[in-house]
PDB file of C-alpha atoms in Angstrom:
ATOM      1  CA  UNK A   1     134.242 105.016 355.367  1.00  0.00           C
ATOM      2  CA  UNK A   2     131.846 102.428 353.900  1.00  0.00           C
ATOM      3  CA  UNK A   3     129.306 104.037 350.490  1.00  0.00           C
ATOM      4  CA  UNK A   4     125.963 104.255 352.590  1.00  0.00           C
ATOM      5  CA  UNK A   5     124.104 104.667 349.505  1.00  0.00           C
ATOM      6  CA  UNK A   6     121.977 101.326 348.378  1.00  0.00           C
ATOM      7  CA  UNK A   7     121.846  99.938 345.255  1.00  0.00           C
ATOM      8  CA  UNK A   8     118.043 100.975 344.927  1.00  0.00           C
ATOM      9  CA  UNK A   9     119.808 104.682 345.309  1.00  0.00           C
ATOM     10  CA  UNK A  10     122.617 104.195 342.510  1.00  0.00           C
ATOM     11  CA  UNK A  11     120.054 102.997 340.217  1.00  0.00           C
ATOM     12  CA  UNK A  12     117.899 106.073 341.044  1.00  0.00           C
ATOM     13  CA  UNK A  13     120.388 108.215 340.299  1.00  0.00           C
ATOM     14  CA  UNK A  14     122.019 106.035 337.186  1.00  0.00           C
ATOM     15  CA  UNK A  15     118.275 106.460 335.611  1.00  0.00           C
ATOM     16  CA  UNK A  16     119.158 110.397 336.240  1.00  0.00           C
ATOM     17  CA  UNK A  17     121.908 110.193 334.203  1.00  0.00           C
ATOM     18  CA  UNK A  18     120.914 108.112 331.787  1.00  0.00           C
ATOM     19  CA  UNK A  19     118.109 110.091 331.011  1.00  0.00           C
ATOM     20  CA  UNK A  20     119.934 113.316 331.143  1.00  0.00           C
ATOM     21  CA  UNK A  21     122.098 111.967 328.534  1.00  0.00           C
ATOM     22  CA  UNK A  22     119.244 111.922 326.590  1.00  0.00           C
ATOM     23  CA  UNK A  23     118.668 115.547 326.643  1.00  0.00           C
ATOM     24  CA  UNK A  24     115.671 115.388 329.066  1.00  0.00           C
ATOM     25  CA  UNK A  25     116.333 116.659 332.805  1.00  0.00           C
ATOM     26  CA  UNK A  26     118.080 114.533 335.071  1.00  0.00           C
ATOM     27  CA  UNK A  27     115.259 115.355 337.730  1.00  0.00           C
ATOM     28  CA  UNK A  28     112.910 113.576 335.400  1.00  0.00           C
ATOM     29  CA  UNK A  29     114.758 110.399 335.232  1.00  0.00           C
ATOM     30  CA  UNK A  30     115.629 110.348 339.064  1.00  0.00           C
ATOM     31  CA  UNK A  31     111.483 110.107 339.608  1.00  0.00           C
ATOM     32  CA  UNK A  32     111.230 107.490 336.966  1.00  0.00           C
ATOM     33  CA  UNK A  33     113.583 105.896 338.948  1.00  0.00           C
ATOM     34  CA  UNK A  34     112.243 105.949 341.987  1.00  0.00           C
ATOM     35  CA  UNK A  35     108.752 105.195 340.991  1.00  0.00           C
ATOM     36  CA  UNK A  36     109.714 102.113 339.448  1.00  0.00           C
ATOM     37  CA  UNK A  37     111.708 101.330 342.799  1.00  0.00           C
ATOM     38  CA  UNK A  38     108.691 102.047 345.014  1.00  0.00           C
ATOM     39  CA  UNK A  39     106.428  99.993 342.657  1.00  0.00           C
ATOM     40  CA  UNK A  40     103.658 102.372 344.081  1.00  0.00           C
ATOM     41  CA  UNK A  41     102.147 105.504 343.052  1.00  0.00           C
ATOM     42  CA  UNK A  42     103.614 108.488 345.293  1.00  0.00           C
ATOM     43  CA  UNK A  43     102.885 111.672 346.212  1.00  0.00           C
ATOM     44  CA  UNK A  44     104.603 114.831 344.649  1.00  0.00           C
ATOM     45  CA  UNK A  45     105.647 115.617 348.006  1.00  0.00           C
ATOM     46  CA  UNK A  46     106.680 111.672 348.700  1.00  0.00           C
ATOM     47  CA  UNK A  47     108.997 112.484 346.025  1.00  0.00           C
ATOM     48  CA  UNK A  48     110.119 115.604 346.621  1.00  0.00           C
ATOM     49  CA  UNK A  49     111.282 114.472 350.087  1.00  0.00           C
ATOM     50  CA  UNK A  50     112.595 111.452 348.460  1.00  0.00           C
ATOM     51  CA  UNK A  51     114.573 112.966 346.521  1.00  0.00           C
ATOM     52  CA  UNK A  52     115.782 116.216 348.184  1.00  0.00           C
ATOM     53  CA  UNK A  53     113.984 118.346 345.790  1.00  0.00           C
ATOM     54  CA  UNK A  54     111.459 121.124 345.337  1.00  0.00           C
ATOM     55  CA  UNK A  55     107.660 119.972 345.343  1.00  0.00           C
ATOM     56  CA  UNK A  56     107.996 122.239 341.881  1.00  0.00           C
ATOM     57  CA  UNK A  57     110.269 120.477 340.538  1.00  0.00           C
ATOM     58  CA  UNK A  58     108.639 117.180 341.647  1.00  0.00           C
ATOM     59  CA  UNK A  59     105.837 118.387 339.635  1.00  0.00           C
ATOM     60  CA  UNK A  60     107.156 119.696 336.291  1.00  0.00           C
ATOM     61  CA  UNK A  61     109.430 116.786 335.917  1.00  0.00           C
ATOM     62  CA  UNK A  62     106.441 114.452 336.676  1.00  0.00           C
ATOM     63  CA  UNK A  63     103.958 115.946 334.036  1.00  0.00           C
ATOM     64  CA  UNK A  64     106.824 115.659 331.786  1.00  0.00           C
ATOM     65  CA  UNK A  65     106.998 111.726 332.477  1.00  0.00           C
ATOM     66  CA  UNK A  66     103.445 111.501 331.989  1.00  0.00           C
ATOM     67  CA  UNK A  67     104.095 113.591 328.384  1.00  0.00           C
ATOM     68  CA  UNK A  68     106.222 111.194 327.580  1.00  0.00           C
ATOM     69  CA  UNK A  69     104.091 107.897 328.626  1.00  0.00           C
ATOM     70  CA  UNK A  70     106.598 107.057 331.312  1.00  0.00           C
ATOM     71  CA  UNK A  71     104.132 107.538 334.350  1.00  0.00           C
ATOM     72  CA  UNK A  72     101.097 107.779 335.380  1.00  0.00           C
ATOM     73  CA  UNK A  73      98.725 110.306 337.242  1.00  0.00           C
ATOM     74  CA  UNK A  74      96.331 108.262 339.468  1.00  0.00           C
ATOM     75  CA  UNK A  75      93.747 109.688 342.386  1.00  0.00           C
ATOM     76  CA  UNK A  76      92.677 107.835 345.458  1.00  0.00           C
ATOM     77  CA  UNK A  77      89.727 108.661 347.459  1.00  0.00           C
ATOM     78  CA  UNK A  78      90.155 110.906 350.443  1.00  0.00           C
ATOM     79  CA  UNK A  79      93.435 112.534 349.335  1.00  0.00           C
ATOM     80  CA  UNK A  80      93.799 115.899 347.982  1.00  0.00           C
ATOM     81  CA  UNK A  81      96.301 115.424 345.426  1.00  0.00           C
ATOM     82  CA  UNK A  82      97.033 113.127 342.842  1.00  0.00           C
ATOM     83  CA  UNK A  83      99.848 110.661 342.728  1.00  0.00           C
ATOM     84  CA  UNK A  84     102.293 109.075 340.073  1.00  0.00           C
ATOM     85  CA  UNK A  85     103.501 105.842 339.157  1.00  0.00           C
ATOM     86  CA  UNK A  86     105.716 104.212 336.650  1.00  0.00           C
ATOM     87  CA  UNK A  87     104.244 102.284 333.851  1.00  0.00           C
ATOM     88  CA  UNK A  88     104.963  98.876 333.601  1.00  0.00           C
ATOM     89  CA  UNK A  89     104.778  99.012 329.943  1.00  0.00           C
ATOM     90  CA  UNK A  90     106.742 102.015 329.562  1.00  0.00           C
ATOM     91  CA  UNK A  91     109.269 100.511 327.460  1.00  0.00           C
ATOM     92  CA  UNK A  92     106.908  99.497 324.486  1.00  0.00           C
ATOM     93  CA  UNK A  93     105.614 103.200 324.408  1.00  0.00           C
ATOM     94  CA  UNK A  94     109.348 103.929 324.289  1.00  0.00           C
ATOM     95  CA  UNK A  95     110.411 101.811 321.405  1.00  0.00           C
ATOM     96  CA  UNK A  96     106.957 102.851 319.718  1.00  0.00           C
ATOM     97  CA  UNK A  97     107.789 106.600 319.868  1.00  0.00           C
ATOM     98  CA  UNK A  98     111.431 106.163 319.043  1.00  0.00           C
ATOM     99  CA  UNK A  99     110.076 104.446 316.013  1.00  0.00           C
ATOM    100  CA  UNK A 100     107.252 107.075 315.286  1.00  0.00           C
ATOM    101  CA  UNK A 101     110.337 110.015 315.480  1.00  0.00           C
ATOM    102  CA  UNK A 102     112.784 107.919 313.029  1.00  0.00           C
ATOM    103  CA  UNK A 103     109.410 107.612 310.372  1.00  0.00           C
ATOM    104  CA  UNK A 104     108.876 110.867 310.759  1.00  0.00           C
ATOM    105  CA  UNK A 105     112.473 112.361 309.982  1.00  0.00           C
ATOM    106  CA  UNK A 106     112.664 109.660 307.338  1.00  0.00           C
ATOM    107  CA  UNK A 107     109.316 111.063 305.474  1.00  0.00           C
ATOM    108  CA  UNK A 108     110.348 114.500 306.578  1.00  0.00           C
ATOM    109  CA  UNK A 109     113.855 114.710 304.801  1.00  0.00           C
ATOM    110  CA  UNK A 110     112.795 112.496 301.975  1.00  0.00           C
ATOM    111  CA  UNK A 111     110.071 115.034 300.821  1.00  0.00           C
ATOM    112  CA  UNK A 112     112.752 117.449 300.657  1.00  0.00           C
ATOM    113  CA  UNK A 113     115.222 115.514 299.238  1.00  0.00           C
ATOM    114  CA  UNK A 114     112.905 114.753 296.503  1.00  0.00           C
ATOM    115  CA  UNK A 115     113.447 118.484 295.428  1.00  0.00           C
ATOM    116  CA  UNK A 116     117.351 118.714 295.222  1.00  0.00           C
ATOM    117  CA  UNK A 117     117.661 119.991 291.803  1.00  0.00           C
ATOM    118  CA  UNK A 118     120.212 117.404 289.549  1.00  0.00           C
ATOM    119  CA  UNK A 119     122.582 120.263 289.986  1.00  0.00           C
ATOM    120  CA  UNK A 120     122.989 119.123 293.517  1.00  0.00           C
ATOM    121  CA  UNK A 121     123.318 115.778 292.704  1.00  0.00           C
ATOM    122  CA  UNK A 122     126.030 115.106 295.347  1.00  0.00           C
ATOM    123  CA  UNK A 123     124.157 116.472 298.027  1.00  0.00           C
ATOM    124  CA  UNK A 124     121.330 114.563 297.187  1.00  0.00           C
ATOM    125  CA  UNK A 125     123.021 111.023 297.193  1.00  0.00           C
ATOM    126  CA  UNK A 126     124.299 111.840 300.583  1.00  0.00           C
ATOM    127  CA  UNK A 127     121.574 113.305 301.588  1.00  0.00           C
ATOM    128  CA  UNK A 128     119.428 110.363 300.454  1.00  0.00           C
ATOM    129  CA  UNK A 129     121.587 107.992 302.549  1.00  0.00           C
ATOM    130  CA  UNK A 130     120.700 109.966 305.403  1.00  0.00           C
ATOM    131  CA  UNK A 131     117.292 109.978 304.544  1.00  0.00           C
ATOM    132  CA  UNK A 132     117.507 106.013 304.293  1.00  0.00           C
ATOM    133  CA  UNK A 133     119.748 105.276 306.940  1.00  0.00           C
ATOM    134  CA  UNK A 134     116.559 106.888 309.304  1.00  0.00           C
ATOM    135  CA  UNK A 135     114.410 104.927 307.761  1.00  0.00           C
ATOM    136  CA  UNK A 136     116.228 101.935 307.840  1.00  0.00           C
ATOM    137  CA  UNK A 137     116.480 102.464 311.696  1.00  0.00           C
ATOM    138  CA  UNK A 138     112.284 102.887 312.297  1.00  0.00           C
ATOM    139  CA  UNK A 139     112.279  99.304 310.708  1.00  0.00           C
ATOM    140  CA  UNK A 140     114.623  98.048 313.011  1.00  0.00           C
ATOM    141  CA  UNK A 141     112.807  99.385 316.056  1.00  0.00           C
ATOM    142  CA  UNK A 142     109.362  98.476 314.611  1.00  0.00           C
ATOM    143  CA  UNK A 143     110.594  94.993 314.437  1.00  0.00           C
ATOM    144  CA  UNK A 144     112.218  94.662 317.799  1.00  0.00           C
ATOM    145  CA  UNK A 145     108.823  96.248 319.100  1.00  0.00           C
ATOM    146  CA  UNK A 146     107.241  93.405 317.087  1.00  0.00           C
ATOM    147  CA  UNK A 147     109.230  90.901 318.712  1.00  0.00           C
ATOM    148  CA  UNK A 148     109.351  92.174 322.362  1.00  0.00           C
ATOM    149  CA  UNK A 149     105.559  92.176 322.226  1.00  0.00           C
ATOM    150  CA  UNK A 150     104.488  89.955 319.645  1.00  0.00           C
ATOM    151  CA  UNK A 151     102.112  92.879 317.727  1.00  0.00           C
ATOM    152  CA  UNK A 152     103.215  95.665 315.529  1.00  0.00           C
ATOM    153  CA  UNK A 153     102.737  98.668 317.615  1.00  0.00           C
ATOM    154  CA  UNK A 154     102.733 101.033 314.816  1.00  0.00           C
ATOM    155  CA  UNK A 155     100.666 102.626 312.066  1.00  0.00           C
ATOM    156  CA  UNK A 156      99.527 100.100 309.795  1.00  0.00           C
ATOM    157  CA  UNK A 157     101.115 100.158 306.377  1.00  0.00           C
ATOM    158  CA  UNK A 158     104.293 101.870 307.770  1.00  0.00           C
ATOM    159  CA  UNK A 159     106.341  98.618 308.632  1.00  0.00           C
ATOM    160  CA  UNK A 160     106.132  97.118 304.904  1.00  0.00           C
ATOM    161  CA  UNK A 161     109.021  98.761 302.941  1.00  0.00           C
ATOM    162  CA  UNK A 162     111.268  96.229 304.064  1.00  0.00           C
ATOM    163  CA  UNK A 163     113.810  95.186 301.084  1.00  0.00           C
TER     164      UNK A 163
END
């Protein structure tokens, strides 16, 4: 028997997967999926139906996309309720929070590192190679932001450490 599903379907459910993988719910990836599919802003119930799931669900995992800058809420005249759609630019606001999380750990473990006492210093080496490695990685993304989009999309001052 021939695979009925299409490959708008496999990538649906690939963007599940993927984004499971990630630690976020599979549900959450299947609607960023399929909005980017549709290329139109849909209904919680549009995608519910869509995508053999509860309305609920439709709606927790869609207020989580829009958390994360992945969709968007938008409102047309004459209808009740509100509809989604992916964001075009969604992968900038990506790279720009991955980058924003890596600074953050970086600062984060370096303030503590700062206070190993030289009894621990072991610990601190390794744990300062951590601490670098992380922010070693935020310049990386901030510079492949920079060069997907042509403009630092980060906090100025933040993307000058390089060595």
């Amino acid at each position: 028997m021939a695979d009925m599903t299409t490959p708008m379907d496999r990538f649906i459910e690939q963007m599940g997967l993927m984004t499971q993988d990630e630690g976020a719910p599979r549900i959450a990836g299947q609607i960023h999926g399929y909005l980017l599919v549709e290329g139109e802003p849909r209904t919680l119930a549009q995608m519910a139906a869509a995508l053999r799931i509860s309305k609920a669900s439709a709606s927790t995992n869609a207020r989580f996309l829009e958390m994360k800058g992945a969709v968007r809420r938008v409102s047309r005249i004459g209808q009740r309720g509100d509809a989604w759609e992916a964001l075009e630019d969604h992968c900038d606001t990506m790279l720009s929070e991955i980058a924003r999380r890596m600074r953050g750990n970086a600062d984060a473990l370096a303030g503590i590192v700062a206070e190993f006492p030289e009894s621990h210093a072991g610990a601190r080496a390794r744990a300062e190679r951590f601490t670098v490695f992380y922010s070693q990685m935020a310049d990386f993304v901030e510079d492949w932001l920079e060069r997907l989009t042509g403009k630092a999309d980060v906090p100025a001052g933040q993307n000058e450490s390089k060595e």
